[in-house]
Amino acid sequence: MDIQDIQALIRDIPDFPKPGILFRDITTLLKHPQGFRSTIDLLAQRCGELSPDYILGMESRGFIFGTPVAYQLNCGFIPVRKPKKLPAPVYQQSYDLEYGQDQLEMHQDALKNGDRVVVVDDLIATGGTAKATAELIEQAGAILAGFVFVIELGALEGRKNLPDVPIISLIQY
């Protein structure tokens, strides 16, 4: 399957979660075996070009896409989670939401100086979550090799908020 076939598997839901929002629903892609496999294969190809030691994914959809990519590339997978979900000492990073703030955490022993990391997620919108994740990688002393997303919502200009590293998205809206 090519990118157009994959894009055709993503369902549009108007007025979700509130009026005026067009939600891009990936559950229809996830349930399609060949569509999901093709998406993982393309993500792994793009991530592999960045020579990572680790794939990092944010809770929760970054886990869905990041772990099979890490498996294909024979890399470790690093989970970034919401507060109080990880048992060992963590780095913390706050980020802005539309109405307030949230926080992400990563184990302090997850990465070491010089590790090359590629961040994988389903979507980049405003870039707040991805930027906070980049800051966690920096706290650990690792090298952010790039970001790879399934979907980019270009009108929200999220990539402008990210560090100057490769930013790859399979599908742009």
mmCIF file of C-alpha atoms in Angstrom, residues 64-172:
data_model
loop_
_atom_site.group_PDB
_atom_site.id
_atom_site.type_symbol
_atom_site.label_atom_id
_atom_site.label_comp_id
_atom_site.label_asym_id
_atom_site.label_seq_id
_atom_site.Cartn_x
_atom_site.Cartn_y
_atom_site.Cartn_z
ATOM 1 C CA ILE A 64 1.125 1.989 19.169
ATOM 2 C CA PHE A 65 3.380 3.141 16.347
ATOM 3 C CA GLY A 66 6.754 3.370 18.082
ATOM 4 C CA THR A 67 7.082 -0.137 19.497
ATOM 5 C CA PRO A 68 6.701 -2.028 16.202
ATOM 6 C CA VAL A 69 9.075 0.457 14.546
ATOM 7 C CA ALA A 70 11.650 -0.172 17.297
ATOM 8 C CA TYR A 71 11.178 -3.918 16.810
ATOM 9 C CA GLN A 72 11.748 -3.666 13.041
ATOM 10 C CA LEU A 73 14.877 -1.542 13.502
ATOM 11 C CA ASN A 74 16.252 -3.661 16.359
ATOM 12 C CA CYS A 75 16.237 -0.582 18.605
ATOM 13 C CA GLY A 76 15.109 -0.126 22.158
ATOM 14 C CA PHE A 77 11.812 1.627 22.852
ATOM 15 C CA ILE A 78 11.545 4.434 25.408
ATOM 16 C CA PRO A 79 8.060 5.310 26.738
ATOM 17 C CA VAL A 80 7.212 8.891 27.687
ATOM 18 C CA ARG A 81 4.235 8.962 30.032
ATOM 19 C CA LYS A 82 1.818 11.193 31.847
ATOM 20 C CA PRO A 83 2.727 12.037 35.464
ATOM 21 C CA LYS A 84 3.007 9.340 38.127
ATOM 22 C CA LYS A 85 2.917 6.378 35.710
ATOM 23 C CA LEU A 86 6.631 5.490 35.831
ATOM 24 C CA PRO A 87 8.062 3.783 38.944
ATOM 25 C CA ALA A 88 11.706 4.959 38.948
ATOM 26 C CA PRO A 89 13.140 8.519 39.159
ATOM 27 C CA VAL A 90 12.009 10.625 36.212
ATOM 28 C CA TYR A 91 12.760 13.743 34.236
ATOM 29 C CA GLN A 92 9.684 15.972 34.018
ATOM 30 C CA GLN A 93 8.655 18.517 31.419
ATOM 31 C CA SER A 94 5.572 20.746 31.458
ATOM 32 C CA TYR A 95 3.888 21.971 28.303
ATOM 33 C CA ASP A 96 0.961 24.199 27.436
ATOM 34 C CA LEU A 97 -2.466 22.960 26.471
ATOM 35 C CA GLU A 98 -5.289 24.989 25.000
ATOM 36 C CA TYR A 99 -6.655 25.606 28.518
ATOM 37 C CA GLY A 100 -3.855 25.013 30.982
ATOM 38 C CA GLN A 101 -0.784 22.830 31.276
ATOM 39 C CA ASP A 102 0.157 19.174 31.349
ATOM 40 C CA GLN A 103 3.342 17.272 32.030
ATOM 41 C CA LEU A 104 5.325 14.389 30.567
ATOM 42 C CA GLU A 105 7.836 12.133 32.282
ATOM 43 C CA MET A 106 10.657 9.814 31.231
ATOM 44 C CA HIS A 107 12.822 7.560 33.389
ATOM 45 C CA GLN A 108 16.152 9.178 34.190
ATOM 46 C CA ASP A 109 17.998 5.991 33.290
ATOM 47 C CA ALA A 110 16.211 5.513 29.951
ATOM 48 C CA LEU A 111 18.886 7.296 27.910
ATOM 49 C CA LYS A 112 22.505 8.260 28.324
ATOM 50 C CA ASN A 113 24.746 10.927 26.818
ATOM 51 C CA GLY A 114 25.140 10.478 23.086
ATOM 52 C CA ASP A 115 22.252 8.052 22.482
ATOM 53 C CA ARG A 116 20.514 8.834 19.178
ATOM 54 C CA VAL A 117 16.742 9.040 19.557
ATOM 55 C CA VAL A 118 13.916 9.324 17.029
ATOM 56 C CA VAL A 119 10.505 10.372 18.336
ATOM 57 C CA VAL A 120 7.560 8.560 16.730
ATOM 58 C CA ASP A 121 3.942 9.629 17.158
ATOM 59 C CA ASP A 122 0.657 9.434 15.315
ATOM 60 C CA LEU A 123 0.159 13.165 14.857
ATOM 61 C CA ILE A 124 1.726 16.580 15.085
ATOM 62 C CA ALA A 125 -0.730 19.426 15.597
ATOM 63 C CA THR A 126 0.559 22.432 17.584
ATOM 64 C CA GLY A 127 3.792 20.630 18.494
ATOM 65 C CA GLY A 128 3.512 21.113 22.273
ATOM 66 C CA THR A 129 3.796 17.446 23.197
ATOM 67 C CA ALA A 130 6.629 16.829 20.741
ATOM 68 C CA LYS A 131 8.533 19.897 21.979
ATOM 69 C CA ALA A 132 8.196 18.755 25.606
ATOM 70 C CA THR A 133 9.473 15.328 24.585
ATOM 71 C CA ALA A 134 12.485 16.900 22.856
ATOM 72 C CA GLU A 135 13.223 18.740 26.106
ATOM 73 C CA LEU A 136 13.143 15.448 28.041
ATOM 74 C CA ILE A 137 15.665 13.984 25.589
ATOM 75 C CA GLU A 138 17.859 17.045 26.098
ATOM 76 C CA GLN A 139 17.648 16.672 29.905
ATOM 77 C CA ALA A 140 18.989 13.130 29.500
ATOM 78 C CA GLY A 141 21.925 14.329 27.391
ATOM 79 C CA ALA A 142 20.832 12.237 24.414
ATOM 80 C CA ILE A 143 20.782 13.338 20.775
ATOM 81 C CA LEU A 144 17.434 14.049 19.139
ATOM 82 C CA ALA A 145 17.938 12.640 15.637
ATOM 83 C CA GLY A 146 14.452 13.605 14.421
ATOM 84 C CA PHE A 147 10.696 13.264 14.584
ATOM 85 C CA VAL A 148 8.560 10.917 12.489
ATOM 86 C CA PHE A 149 4.774 11.307 12.462
ATOM 87 C CA VAL A 150 1.999 9.479 10.660
ATOM 88 C CA ILE A 151 -0.072 12.688 10.261
ATOM 89 C CA GLU A 152 0.761 16.385 10.240
ATOM 90 C CA LEU A 153 -1.909 19.066 10.565
ATOM 91 C CA GLY A 154 -0.009 21.706 8.597
ATOM 92 C CA ALA A 155 -2.351 24.616 9.272
ATOM 93 C CA LEU A 156 -1.465 24.452 12.980
ATOM 94 C CA GLU A 157 2.246 24.954 12.143
ATOM 95 C CA GLY A 158 3.471 22.636 14.901
ATOM 96 C CA ARG A 159 6.839 22.047 13.267
ATOM 97 C CA LYS A 160 7.706 25.703 13.923
ATOM 98 C CA ASN A 161 7.758 24.876 17.648
ATOM 99 C CA LEU A 162 10.218 22.001 17.287
ATOM 100 C CA PRO A 163 14.029 21.952 17.325
ATOM 101 C CA ASP A 164 15.959 22.133 14.069
ATOM 102 C CA VAL A 165 16.125 18.403 13.317
ATOM 103 C CA PRO A 166 14.495 16.352 10.549
ATOM 104 C CA ILE A 167 10.700 16.328 10.866
ATOM 105 C CA ILE A 168 9.031 13.690 8.711
ATOM 106 C CA SER A 169 5.307 13.151 8.321
ATOM 107 C CA LEU A 170 3.802 10.515 6.067
ATOM 108 C CA ILE A 171 0.483 12.326 5.538
ATOM 109 C CA GLN A 172 -0.162 16.065 5.535
#
